[in-house]
mmCIF file of C-alpha atoms and ligand atoms in Angstrom:
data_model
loop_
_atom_site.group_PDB
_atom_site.id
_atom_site.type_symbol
_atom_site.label_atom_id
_atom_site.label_comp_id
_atom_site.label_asym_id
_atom_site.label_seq_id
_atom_site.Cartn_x
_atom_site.Cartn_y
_atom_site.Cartn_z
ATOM 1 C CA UNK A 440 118.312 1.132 87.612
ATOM 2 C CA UNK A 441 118.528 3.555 84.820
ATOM 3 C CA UNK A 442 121.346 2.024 82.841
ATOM 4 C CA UNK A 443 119.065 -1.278 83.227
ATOM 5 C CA UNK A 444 116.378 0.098 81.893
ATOM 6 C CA UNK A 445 117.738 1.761 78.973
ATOM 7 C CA UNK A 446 119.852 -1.914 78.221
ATOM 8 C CA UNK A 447 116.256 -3.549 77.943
ATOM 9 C CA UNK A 448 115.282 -0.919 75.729
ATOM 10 C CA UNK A 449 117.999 -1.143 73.747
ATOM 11 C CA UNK A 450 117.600 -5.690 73.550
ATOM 12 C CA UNK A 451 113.822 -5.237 72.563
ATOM 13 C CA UNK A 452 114.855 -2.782 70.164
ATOM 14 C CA UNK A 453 116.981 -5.395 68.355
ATOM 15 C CA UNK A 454 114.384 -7.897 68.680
ATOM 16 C CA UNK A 455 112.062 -6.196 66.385
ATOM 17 C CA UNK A 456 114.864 -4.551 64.007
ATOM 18 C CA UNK A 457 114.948 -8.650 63.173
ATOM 19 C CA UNK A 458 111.197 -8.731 61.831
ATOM 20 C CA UNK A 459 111.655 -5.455 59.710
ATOM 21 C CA UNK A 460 111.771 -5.379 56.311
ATOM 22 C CA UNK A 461 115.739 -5.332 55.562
ATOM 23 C CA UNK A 462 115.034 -2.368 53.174
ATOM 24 C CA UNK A 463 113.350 -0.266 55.774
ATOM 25 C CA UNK A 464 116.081 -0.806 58.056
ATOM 26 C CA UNK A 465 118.617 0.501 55.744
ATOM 27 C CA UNK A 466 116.613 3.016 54.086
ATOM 28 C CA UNK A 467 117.113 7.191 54.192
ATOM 29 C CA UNK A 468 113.535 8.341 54.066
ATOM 30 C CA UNK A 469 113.017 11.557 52.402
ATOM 31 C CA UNK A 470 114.550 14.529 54.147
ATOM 32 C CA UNK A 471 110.864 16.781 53.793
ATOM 33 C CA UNK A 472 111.376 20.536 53.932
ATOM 34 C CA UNK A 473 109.016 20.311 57.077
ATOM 35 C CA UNK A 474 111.108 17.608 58.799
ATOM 36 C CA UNK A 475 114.574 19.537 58.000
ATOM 37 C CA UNK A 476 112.389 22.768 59.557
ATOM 38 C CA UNK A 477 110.051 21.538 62.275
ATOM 39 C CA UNK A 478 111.013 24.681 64.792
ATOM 40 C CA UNK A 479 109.429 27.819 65.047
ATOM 41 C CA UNK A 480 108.799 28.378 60.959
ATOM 42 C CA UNK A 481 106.547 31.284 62.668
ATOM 43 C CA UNK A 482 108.987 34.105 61.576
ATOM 44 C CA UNK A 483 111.146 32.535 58.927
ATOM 45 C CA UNK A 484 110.728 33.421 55.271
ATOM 46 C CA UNK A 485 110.371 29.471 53.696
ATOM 47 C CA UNK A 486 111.554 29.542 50.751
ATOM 48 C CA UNK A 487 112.675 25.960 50.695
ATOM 49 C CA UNK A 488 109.778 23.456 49.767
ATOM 50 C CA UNK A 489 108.192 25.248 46.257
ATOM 51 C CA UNK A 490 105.154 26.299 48.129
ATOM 52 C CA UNK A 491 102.783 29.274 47.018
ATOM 53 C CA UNK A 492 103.622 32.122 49.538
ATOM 54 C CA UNK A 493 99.950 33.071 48.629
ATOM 55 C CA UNK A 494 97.423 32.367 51.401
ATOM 56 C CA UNK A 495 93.684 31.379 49.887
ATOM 57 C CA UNK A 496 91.330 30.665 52.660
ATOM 58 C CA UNK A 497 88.721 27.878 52.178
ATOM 59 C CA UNK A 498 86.662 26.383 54.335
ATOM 60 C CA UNK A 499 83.993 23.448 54.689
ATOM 61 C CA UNK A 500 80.459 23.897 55.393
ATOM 62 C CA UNK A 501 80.054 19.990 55.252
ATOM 63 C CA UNK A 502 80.018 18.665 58.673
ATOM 64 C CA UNK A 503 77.775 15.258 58.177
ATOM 65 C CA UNK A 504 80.959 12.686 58.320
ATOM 66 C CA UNK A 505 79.440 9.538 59.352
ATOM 67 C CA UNK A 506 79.396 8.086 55.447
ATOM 68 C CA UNK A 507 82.520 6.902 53.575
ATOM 69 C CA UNK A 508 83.192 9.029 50.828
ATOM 70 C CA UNK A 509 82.733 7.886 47.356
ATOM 71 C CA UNK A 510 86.341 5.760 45.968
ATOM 72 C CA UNK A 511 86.583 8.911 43.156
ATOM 73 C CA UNK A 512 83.902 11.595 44.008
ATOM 74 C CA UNK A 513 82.421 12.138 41.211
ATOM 75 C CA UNK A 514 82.450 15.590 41.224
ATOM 76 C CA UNK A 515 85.650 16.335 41.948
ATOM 77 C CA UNK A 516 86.586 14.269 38.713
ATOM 78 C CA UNK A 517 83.726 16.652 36.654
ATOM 79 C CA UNK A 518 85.516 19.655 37.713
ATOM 80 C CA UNK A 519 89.143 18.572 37.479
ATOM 81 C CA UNK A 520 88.237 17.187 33.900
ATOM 82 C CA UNK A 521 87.154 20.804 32.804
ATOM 83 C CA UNK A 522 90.080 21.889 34.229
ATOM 84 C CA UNK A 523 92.430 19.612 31.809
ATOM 85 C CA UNK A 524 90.292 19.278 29.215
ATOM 86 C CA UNK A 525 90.492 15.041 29.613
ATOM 87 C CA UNK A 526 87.353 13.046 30.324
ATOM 88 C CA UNK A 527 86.514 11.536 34.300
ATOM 89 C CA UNK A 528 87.707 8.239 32.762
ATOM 90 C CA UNK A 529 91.238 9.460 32.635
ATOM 91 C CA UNK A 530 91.330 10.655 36.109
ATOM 92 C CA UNK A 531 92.491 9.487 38.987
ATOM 93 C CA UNK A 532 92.191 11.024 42.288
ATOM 94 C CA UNK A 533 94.861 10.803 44.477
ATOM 95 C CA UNK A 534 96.409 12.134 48.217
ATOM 96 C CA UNK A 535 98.843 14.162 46.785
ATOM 97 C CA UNK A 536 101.185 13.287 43.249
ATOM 98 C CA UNK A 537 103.245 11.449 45.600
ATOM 99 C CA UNK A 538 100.823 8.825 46.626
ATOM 100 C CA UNK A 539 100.378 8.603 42.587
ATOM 101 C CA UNK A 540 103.851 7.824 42.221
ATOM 102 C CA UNK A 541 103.734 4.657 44.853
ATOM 103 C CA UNK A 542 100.723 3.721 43.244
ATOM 104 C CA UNK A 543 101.806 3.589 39.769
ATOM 105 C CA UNK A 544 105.151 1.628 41.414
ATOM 106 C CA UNK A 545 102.992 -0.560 43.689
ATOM 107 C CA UNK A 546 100.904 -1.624 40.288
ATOM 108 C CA UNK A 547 103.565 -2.320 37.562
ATOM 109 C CA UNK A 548 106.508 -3.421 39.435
ATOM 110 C CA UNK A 549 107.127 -7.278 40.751
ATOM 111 C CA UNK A 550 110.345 -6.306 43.175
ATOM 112 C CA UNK A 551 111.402 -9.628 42.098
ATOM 113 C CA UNK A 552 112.101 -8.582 38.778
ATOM 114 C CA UNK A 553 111.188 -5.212 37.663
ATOM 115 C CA UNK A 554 112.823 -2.017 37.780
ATOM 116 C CA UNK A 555 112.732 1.916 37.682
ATOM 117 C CA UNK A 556 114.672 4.166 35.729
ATOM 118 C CA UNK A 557 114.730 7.557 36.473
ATOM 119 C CA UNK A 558 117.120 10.759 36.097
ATOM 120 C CA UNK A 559 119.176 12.552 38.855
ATOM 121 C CA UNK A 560 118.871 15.276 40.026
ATOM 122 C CA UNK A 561 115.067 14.855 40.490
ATOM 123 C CA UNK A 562 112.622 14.569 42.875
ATOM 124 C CA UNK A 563 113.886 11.970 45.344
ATOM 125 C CA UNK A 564 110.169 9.921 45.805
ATOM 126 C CA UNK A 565 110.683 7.988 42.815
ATOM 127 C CA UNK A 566 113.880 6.534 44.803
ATOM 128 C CA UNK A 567 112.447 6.484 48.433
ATOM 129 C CA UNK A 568 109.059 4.829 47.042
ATOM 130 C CA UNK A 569 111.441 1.858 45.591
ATOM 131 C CA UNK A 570 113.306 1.568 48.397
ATOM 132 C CA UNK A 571 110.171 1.155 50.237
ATOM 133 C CA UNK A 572 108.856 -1.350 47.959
ATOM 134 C CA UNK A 573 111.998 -2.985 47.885
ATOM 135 C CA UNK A 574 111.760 -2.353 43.461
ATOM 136 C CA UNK A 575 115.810 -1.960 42.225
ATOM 137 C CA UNK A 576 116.556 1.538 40.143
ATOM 138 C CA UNK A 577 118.494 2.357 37.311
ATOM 139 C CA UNK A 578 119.778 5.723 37.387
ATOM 140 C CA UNK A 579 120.931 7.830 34.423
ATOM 141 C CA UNK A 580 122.209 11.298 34.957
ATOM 142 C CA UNK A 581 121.114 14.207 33.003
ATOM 143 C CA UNK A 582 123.771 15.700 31.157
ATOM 144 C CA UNK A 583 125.730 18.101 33.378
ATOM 145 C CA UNK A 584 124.548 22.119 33.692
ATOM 146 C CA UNK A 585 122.388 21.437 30.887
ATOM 147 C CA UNK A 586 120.412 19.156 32.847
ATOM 148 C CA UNK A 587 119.106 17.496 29.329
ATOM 149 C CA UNK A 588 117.851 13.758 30.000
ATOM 150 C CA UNK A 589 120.254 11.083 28.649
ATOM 151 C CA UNK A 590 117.884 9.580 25.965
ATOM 152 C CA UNK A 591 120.494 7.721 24.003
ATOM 153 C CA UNK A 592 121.881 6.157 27.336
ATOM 154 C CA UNK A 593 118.286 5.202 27.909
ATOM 155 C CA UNK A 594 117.463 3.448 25.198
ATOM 156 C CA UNK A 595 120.356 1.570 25.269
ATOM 157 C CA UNK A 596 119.396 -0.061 28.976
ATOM 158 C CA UNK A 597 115.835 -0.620 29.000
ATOM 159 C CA UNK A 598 116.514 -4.268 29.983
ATOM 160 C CA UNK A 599 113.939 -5.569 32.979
ATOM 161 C CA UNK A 600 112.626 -1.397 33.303
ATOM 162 C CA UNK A 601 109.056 -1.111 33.564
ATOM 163 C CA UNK A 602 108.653 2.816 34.441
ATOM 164 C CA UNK A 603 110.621 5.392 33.403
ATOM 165 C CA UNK A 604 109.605 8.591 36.126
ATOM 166 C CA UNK A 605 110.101 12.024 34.494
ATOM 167 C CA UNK A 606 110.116 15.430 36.066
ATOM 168 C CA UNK A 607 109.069 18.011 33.610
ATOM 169 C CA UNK A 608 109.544 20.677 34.590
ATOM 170 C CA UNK A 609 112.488 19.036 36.488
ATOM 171 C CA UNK A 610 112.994 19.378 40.956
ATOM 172 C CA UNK A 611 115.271 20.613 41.303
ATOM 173 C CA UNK A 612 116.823 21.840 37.971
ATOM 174 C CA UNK A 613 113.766 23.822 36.752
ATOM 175 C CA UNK A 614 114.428 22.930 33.124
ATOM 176 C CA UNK A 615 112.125 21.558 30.678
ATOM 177 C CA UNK A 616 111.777 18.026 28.697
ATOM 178 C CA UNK A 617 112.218 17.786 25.264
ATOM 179 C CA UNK A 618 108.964 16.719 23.932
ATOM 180 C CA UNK A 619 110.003 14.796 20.646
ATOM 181 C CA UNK A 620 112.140 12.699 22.641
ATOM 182 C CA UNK A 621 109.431 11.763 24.765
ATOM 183 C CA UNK A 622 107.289 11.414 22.107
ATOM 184 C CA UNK A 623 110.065 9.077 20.247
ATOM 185 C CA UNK A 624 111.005 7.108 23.898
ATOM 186 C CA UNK A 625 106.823 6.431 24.329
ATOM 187 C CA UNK A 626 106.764 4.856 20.587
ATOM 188 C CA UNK A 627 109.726 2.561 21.524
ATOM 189 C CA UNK A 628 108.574 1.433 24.944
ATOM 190 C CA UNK A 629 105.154 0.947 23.463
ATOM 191 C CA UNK A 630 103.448 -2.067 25.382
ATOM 192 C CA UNK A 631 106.414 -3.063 27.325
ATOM 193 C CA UNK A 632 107.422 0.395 29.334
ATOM 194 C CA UNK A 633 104.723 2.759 31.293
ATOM 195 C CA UNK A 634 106.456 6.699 30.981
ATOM 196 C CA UNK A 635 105.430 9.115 33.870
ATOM 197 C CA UNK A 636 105.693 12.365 33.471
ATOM 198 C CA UNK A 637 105.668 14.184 36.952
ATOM 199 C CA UNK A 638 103.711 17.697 35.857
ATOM 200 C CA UNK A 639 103.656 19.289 39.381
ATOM 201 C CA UNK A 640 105.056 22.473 38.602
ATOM 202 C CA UNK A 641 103.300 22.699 35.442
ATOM 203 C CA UNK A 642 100.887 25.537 35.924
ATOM 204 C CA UNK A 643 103.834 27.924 35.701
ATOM 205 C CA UNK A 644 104.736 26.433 31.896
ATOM 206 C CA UNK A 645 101.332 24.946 30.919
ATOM 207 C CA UNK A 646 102.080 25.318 27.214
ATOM 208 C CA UNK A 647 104.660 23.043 27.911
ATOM 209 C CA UNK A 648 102.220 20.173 29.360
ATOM 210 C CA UNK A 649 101.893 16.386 27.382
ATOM 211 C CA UNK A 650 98.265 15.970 28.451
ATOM 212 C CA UNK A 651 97.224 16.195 24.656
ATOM 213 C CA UNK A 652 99.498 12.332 24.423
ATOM 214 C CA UNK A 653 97.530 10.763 27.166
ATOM 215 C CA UNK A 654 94.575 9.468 24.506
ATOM 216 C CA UNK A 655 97.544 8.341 21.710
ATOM 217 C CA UNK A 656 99.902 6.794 23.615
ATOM 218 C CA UNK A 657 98.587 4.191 26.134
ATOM 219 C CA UNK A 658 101.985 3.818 28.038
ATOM 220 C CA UNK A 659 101.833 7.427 29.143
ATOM 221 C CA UNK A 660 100.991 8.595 32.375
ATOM 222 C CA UNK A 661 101.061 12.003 33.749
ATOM 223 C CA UNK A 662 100.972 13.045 37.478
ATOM 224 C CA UNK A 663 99.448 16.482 38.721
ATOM 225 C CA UNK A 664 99.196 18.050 42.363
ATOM 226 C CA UNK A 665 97.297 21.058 44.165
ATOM 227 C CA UNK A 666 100.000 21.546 46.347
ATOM 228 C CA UNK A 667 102.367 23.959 43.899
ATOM 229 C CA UNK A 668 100.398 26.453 41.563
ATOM 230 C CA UNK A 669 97.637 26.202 43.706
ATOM 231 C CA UNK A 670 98.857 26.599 46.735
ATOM 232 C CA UNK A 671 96.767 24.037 48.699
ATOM 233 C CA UNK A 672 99.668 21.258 50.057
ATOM 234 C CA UNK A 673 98.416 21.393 52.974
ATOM 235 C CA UNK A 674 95.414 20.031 51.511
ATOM 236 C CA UNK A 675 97.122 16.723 50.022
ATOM 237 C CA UNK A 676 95.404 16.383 46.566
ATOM 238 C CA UNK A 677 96.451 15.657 43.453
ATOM 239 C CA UNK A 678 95.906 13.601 40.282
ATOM 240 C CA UNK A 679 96.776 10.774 38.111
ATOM 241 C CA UNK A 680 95.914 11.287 34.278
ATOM 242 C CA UNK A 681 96.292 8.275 31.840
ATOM 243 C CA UNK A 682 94.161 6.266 29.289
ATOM 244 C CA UNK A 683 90.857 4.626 30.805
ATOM 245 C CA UNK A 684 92.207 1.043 30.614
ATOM 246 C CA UNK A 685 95.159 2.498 32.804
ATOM 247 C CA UNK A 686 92.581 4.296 35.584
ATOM 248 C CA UNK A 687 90.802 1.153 35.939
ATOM 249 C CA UNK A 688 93.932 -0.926 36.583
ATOM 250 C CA UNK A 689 95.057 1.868 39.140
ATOM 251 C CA UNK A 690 91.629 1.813 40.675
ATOM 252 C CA UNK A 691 92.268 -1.539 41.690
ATOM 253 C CA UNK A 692 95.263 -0.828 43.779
ATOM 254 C CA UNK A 693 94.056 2.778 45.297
ATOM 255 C CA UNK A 694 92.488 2.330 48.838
ATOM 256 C CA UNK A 695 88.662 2.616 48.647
ATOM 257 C CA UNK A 696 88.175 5.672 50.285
ATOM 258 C CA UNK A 697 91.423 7.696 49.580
ATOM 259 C CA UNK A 698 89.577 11.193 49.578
ATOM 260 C CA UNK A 699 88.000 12.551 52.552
ATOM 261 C CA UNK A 700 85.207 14.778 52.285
ATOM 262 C CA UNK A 701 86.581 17.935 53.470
ATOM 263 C CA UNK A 702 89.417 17.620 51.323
ATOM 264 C CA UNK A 703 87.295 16.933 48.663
ATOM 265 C CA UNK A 704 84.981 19.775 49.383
ATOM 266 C CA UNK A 705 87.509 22.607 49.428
ATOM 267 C CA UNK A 706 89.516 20.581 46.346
ATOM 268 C CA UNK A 707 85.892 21.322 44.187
ATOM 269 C CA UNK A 708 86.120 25.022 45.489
ATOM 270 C CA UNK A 709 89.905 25.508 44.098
ATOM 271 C CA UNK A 710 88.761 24.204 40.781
ATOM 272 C CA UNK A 711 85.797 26.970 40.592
ATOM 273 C CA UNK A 712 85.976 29.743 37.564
ATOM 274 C CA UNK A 713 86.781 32.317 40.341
ATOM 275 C CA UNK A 714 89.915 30.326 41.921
ATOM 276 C CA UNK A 715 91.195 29.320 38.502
ATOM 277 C CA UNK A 716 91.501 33.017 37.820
ATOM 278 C CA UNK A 717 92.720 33.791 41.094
ATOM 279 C CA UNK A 718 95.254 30.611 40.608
ATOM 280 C CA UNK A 719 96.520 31.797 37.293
ATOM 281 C CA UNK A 720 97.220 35.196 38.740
ATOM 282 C CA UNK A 721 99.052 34.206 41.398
ATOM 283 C CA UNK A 722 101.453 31.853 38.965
ATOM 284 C CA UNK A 723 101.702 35.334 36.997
ATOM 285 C CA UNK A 724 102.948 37.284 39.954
ATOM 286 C CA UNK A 725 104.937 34.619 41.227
ATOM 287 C CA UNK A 726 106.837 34.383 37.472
ATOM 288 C CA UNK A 727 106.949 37.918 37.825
ATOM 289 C CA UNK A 728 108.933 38.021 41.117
ATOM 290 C CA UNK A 729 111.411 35.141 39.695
ATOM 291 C CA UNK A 730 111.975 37.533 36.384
ATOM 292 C CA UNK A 731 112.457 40.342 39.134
ATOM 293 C CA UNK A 732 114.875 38.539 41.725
ATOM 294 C CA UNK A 733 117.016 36.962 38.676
ATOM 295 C CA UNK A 734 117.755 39.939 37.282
ATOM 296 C CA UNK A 735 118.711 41.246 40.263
ATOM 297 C CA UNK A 736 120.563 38.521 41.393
ATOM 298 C CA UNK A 737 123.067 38.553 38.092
ATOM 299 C CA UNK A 738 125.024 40.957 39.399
ATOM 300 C CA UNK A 739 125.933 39.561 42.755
ATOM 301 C CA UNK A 740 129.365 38.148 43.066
ATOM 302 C CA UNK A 741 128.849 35.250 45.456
ATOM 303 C CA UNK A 742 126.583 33.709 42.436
ATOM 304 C CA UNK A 743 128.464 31.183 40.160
ATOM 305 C CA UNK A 744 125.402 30.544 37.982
ATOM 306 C CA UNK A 745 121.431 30.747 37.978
ATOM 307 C CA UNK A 746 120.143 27.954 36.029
ATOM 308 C CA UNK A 747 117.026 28.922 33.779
ATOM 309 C CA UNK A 748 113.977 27.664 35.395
ATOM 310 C CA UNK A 749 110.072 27.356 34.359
ATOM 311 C CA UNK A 750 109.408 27.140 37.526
ATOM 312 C CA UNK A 751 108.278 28.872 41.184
ATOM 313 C CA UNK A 752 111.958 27.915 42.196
ATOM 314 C CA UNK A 753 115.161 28.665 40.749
ATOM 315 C CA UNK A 754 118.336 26.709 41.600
ATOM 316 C CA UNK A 755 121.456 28.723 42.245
ATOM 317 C CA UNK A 756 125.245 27.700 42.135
ATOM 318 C CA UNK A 757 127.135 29.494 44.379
ATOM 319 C CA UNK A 758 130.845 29.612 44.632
ATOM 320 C CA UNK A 759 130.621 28.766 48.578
ATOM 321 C CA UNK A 760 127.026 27.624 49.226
ATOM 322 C CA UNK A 761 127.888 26.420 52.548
ATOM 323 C CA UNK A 762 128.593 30.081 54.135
ATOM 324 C CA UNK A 763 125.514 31.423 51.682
ATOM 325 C CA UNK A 764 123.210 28.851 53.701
ATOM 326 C CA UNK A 765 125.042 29.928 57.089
ATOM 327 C CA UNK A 766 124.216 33.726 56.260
ATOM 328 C CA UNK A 767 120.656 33.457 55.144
ATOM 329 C CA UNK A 768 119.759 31.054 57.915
ATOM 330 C CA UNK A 769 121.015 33.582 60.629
ATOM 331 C CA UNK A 770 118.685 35.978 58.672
ATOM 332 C CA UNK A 771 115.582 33.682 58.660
ATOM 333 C CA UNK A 772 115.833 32.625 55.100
ATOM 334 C CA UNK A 773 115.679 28.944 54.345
ATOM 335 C CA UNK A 774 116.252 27.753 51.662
ATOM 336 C CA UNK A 775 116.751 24.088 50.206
ATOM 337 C CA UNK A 776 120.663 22.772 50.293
ATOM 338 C CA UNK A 777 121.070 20.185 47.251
ATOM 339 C CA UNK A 778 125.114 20.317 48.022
ATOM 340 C CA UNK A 779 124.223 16.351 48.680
ATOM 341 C CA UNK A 780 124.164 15.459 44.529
ATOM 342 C CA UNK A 781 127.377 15.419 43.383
ATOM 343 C CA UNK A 782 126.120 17.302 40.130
ATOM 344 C CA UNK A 783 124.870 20.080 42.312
ATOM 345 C CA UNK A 784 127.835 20.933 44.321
ATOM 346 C CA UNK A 785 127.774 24.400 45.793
ATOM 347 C CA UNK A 786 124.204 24.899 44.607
ATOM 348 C CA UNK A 787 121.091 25.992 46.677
ATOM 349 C CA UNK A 788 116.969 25.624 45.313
ATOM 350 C CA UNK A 789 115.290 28.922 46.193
ATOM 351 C CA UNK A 790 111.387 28.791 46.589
ATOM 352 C CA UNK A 791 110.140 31.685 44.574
ATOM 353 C CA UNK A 792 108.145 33.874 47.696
ATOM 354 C CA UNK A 793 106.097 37.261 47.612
ATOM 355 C CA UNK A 794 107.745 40.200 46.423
ATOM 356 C CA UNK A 795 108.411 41.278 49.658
ATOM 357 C CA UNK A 796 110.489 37.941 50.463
ATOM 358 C CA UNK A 797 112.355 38.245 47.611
ATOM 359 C CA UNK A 798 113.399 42.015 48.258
ATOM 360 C CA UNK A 799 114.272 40.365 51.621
ATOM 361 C CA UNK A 800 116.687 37.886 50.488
ATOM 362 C CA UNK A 801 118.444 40.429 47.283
ATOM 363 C CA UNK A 802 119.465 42.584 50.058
ATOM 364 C CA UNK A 803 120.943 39.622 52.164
ATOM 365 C CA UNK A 804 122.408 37.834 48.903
ATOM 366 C CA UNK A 805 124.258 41.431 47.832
ATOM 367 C CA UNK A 806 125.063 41.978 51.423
ATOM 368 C CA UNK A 807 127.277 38.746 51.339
ATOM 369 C CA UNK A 808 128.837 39.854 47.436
HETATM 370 C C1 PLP B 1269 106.133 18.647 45.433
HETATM 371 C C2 PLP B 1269 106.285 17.572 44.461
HETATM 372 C C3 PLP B 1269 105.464 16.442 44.488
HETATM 373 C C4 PLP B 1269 104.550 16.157 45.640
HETATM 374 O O1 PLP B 1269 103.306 16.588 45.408
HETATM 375 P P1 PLP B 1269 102.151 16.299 46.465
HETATM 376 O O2 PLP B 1269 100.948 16.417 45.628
HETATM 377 O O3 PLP B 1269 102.265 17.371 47.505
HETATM 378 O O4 PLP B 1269 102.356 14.933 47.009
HETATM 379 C C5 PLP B 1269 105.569 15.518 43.468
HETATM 380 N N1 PLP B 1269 106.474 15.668 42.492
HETATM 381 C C6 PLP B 1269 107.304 16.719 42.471
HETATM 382 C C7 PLP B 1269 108.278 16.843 41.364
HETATM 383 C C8 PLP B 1269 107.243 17.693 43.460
HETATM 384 O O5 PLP B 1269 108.123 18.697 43.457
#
């Protein structure tokens, strides 16, 4: 009866594989920190998906629900544009950067023939989100332990690309773009290219941000989150910045009611003079604890290297990352494995947590030395 059963099962299964999408069928969805983890995280120091370790409490006083929500609330674009210093017209509000990069995919790219660029190791979305959308990719590598983009490789295969995704600061390298490149690679792609520069982790380097391009070049997009600096990704916000002409294109493709109210609510309240303070302190202690844990961590002998990062992470080369993972696991310290890219062998990304967390994981690190 069983073995019947489980047969049928296993027929209709097959059935409907045969009306799926052949590139959802063969794809490898993105392994989330909070898929790889979804057991007890209750006692475990996570240090493994660039969260804040900082809890701010918000909550929502507005409990009338029974109207949609505005497309972009306009006040949520009045204080976000304070924030950057941009006007509404070049905002875009989105569910997180992530649903910014599908849209941006989703509104330049025919699958029939367009294609991506962008350069491993990075943030894996840009790959999933074509393989979703069935778009090809062109990868170029960064330049090895440097982890400098590849612009003369670039410009010499810009054939059939129309986006070029950035990281800057790069997942999961924590280094920083050179600006004149960009600057020089937006010029040459002028009207036929869009750039986007992925700015998630920005609020820990904001000198370093391109926002002040957005109004000269009009192939430049920028993507922004609250889910880093801010410590609201449970909250799934973020932002699109680009010339108005852009925006409006986007707002075409963006569902019509993409925010919901008590997202947008508590999103106003994290943009408030007080938070902004309390934000940029937090990205000050958290830069403090990486300064404090790095120099600590230089004298351990199961590190190979620590690559400089301008980040709340840091990624780590270890000379056996395998039994480093093993050891801070059994300790309830997880961390992110990147042992998967072949330019990242032996190396692990380390969340940058309180000051207690990272006092917790020296002592296990020097333990293992
Ligand atoms: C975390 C992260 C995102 C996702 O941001 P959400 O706003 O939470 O969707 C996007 N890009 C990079 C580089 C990230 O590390």
């Amino acid at each position: 009866m069983r073995k019947n059963f489980i047969n049928q099962q296993k027929r209709k299964i097959k059935n409907i594989n045969q009306i799926v999408r052949k590139n959802i069928l063969n794809l490898t969805p993105y392994q989330s920190a909070r898929l790889l983890y979804k057991n007890n995280i209750n006692n475990k120091i996570l240090l493994n998906a660039n969260e804040s370790p900082i809890i701010s409490l918000f909550s929502t006083n507005n409990k009338i629900l029974n109207r949609y929500p505005e497309q972009q609330p306009k006040k949520l674009l009045n204080v976000y544009s304070k924030y950057i210093n941009l006007n509404n017209e070049n905002i875009l509000i989105t569910r997180g950067a992530d649903e910014g990069i599908d849209i941006i995919m989703r509104t330049f790219c025919d699958p029939e023939y367009d294609k991506i660029l962008f350069c491993p190791p990075t943030y894996d979305m840009y790959r999933v989100t074509a393989n979703i959308l069935n778009i090809k990719y062109l990868i170029i590598f960064s330049i090895k332990d440097t982890w400098e983009i590849n612009f003369k490789k670039i410009k010499r295969n810009l054939k059939n690309i129309k986006i070029i995704y950035f990281c800057n600061p790069n997942n999961p390298t924590g280094n920083i773009l050179n600006k004149n490149n960009i600057i020089e690679l937006l010029k040459l792609t002028k009207n036929k290219i869009m750039i986007v520069i992925d700015e998630a982790y920005i609020e820990f380097c904001i000198d370093q941000t391109m926002i002040s391009l957005i109004n000269k070049y009009e192939n430049l997009i920028i993507l922004r989150t609250l889910s880093k600096a801010f410590g609201l990704a449970g909250l799934r916000c973020g932002f699109i910045l680009a010339n108005q002409y852009i925006i409006n294109i986007l707002l075409k493709v963006i569902a019509p009611y993409p925010i919901s109210i008590p997202v947008l609510d508590i999103a106003i309240q994290a943009l408030n003079i007080k938070n902004l303070i309390i934000m940029n302190n937090n990205v000050k202690t958290i830069i403090n604890n990486k300064k404090w844990l790095i120099d600590k961590l230089s004298n351990c002998n199961c590190i190979k290297k620590i690559f400089t990062s301008t980040t709340n992470f840091v990624l780590i080369k270890f000379h056996n990352s395998d039994i480093v993972l093993d050891i801070l696991n059994k300790n309830n310290i997880i961390v992110r494995n990147q042992n998967h890219e072949k330019t990242l062998n032996n190396c692990l990304r380390i969340t940058i947590g309180t000051f207690d967390e990272c006092k917790k994981l020296f002592f296990t690190l020097q333990k293992i030395s």
